[in-house]
């Protein structure tokens, strides 16, 4: 950072402020984590200078001998981690990885069935404000009002009625284990491809703490920066490679192209140009870290922390959608506390606790207000929080909700949070 301090003190200051924010506040956003110093180092490396359109051994630019090695390592490590036969590590983001799946498996106007964003789905799973909702004929399933869990009967009814070409399974605020095999049975009966988006639980799936989608889905996408704890980015995987069923052949030989070839060409040159090779290298670092025994222990702790925190929140009288959690997150309906998601997010932020407002299933408020909050344990577990620390986390959240609009409470909680966080040093080499 010494160069930046000299050449651009304003940006240097902003980065230092953000570092302090991440260190001194409770980071409970379920889609965030703290990447390791090694991941940060690779992300900030000279690989950012290299253009490498194409794939290893088949680039449109010279000088790719080293970035080729980084991309090969990233792909090999990722396939090993998830037991996949195909991986593409170039998507700049989860949204881009998802776009590649749409462009590979369906045509504009085709029917697609995905989880409703308001019930826990993802923006790119058919929201009307996203390209997915604009380009495709989307039907959405949700959770049961009674149980708060995915209503497989509804999924099956919709699938058999709509006969979508593609079914998407995966969520951004769903706290339960997903039965990918049941989804595959439904997809087979409806004649649909099945695609799992595991952006949120990827780390827990890689360490076998949740059901494995790879054997049951035609294609799997993820981001790399949530529970997987890598740099920001996207990935695409398949458990098997197979000849494409769309009649796409190689121009000269007439050979039927494999799905891997089609997915690769949809990512580049179809959607993206030059891959971000510094990020690809950082993905390789993260996948290497995820293969270590310490990563499995970390994921177990993420899950144990979420489970303990969920239990404590219930004891404090909070209403958890589905009653608890199997993964790293929980979704809380604040109706019984007479607080909106927006008010809660604001109050928490003022108190040194960072989380996000979130729609709850069957919400009667807009996405800008919402009736819920989402809490995740991936980041605080990285910095060393254990189950007994969840008592502090639950008590602080409960205190703020019980004292909404009381600035004195916010000030007191913020001081307590800062003191508590100081017991868990983080990024010591990056702080001033
Ligand atoms: N925006 C990400 C999240 O917060 O879950 C993915 O949808």
PDB file of N, CA and C and ligand atoms in Angstrom, residues 29-31 121-123 172-173 199-200 226 356 374, ligand 1:
ATOM      1  N   UNK A  29     -23.219 -10.519   6.577  1.00  0.00           N
ATOM      2  CA  UNK A  29     -23.849 -10.679   5.261  1.00  0.00           C
ATOM      3  C   UNK A  29     -23.519 -12.089   4.756  1.00  0.00           C
ATOM      4  N   UNK A  30     -24.571 -12.858   4.444  1.00  0.00           N
ATOM      5  CA  UNK A  30     -24.402 -14.294   4.197  1.00  0.00           C
ATOM      6  C   UNK A  30     -23.615 -14.596   2.928  1.00  0.00           C
ATOM      7  N   UNK A  31     -23.497 -13.610   2.033  1.00  0.00           N
ATOM      8  CA  UNK A  31     -22.798 -13.841   0.770  1.00  0.00           C
ATOM      9  C   UNK A  31     -21.370 -13.303   0.798  1.00  0.00           C
ATOM     10  N   UNK A 121     -34.815 -17.118  -4.005  1.00  0.00           N
ATOM     11  CA  UNK A 121     -34.062 -17.399  -5.237  1.00  0.00           C
ATOM     12  C   UNK A 121     -32.974 -16.365  -5.502  1.00  0.00           C
ATOM     13  N   UNK A 122     -32.426 -16.395  -6.703  1.00  0.00           N
ATOM     14  CA  UNK A 122     -31.396 -15.433  -7.112  1.00  0.00           C
ATOM     15  C   UNK A 122     -31.977 -14.515  -8.189  1.00  0.00           C
ATOM     16  N   UNK A 123     -31.415 -13.311  -8.293  1.00  0.00           N
ATOM     17  CA  UNK A 123     -31.814 -12.335  -9.306  1.00  0.00           C
ATOM     18  C   UNK A 123     -31.795 -12.956 -10.710  1.00  0.00           C
ATOM     19  N   UNK A 172     -30.517 -17.814  -2.634  1.00  0.00           N
ATOM     20  CA  UNK A 172     -29.626 -16.871  -1.949  1.00  0.00           C
ATOM     21  C   UNK A 172     -30.029 -16.672  -0.495  1.00  0.00           C
ATOM     22  N   UNK A 173     -31.232 -17.105  -0.133  1.00  0.00           N
ATOM     23  CA  UNK A 173     -31.629 -16.951   1.280  1.00  0.00           C
ATOM     24  C   UNK A 173     -32.482 -18.141   1.715  1.00  0.00           C
ATOM     25  N   UNK A 199     -24.050 -21.031  -5.466  1.00  0.00           N
ATOM     26  CA  UNK A 199     -23.220 -19.894  -5.054  1.00  0.00           C
ATOM     27  C   UNK A 199     -23.104 -19.781  -3.537  1.00  0.00           C
ATOM     28  N   UNK A 200     -24.225 -19.932  -2.840  1.00  0.00           N
ATOM     29  CA  UNK A 200     -24.165 -19.771  -1.386  1.00  0.00           C
ATOM     30  C   UNK A 200     -23.507 -20.946  -0.664  1.00  0.00           C
ATOM     31  N   UNK A 226     -18.209 -16.642  -1.661  1.00  0.00           N
ATOM     32  CA  UNK A 226     -19.101 -16.715  -0.484  1.00  0.00           C
ATOM     33  C   UNK A 226     -18.522 -17.750   0.480  1.00  0.00           C
ATOM     34  N   UNK A 356     -28.015  -7.709   5.894  1.00  0.00           N
ATOM     35  CA  UNK A 356     -28.902  -7.106   4.909  1.00  0.00           C
ATOM     36  C   UNK A 356     -30.367  -7.405   5.165  1.00  0.00           C
ATOM     37  N   UNK A 374     -31.371 -11.229   6.738  1.00  0.00           N
ATOM     38  CA  UNK A 374     -30.634 -12.466   6.477  1.00  0.00           C
ATOM     39  C   UNK A 374     -29.305 -12.387   7.228  1.00  0.00           C
TER      40      UNK A 374
HETATM   41  N1  LIG B   1     -26.255 -11.046  -4.271  1.00  0.00           N
HETATM   42  C1  LIG B   1     -25.865 -12.345  -3.762  1.00  0.00           C
HETATM   43  C2  LIG B   1     -26.347 -12.545  -2.370  1.00  0.00           C
HETATM   44  O1  LIG B   1     -26.209 -11.637  -1.574  1.00  0.00           O
HETATM   45  O2  LIG B   1     -26.828 -13.608  -2.024  1.00  0.00           O
HETATM   46  C3  LIG B   1     -26.266 -13.446  -4.670  1.00  0.00           C
HETATM   47  O3  LIG B   1     -27.600 -13.370  -5.051  1.00  0.00           O
END
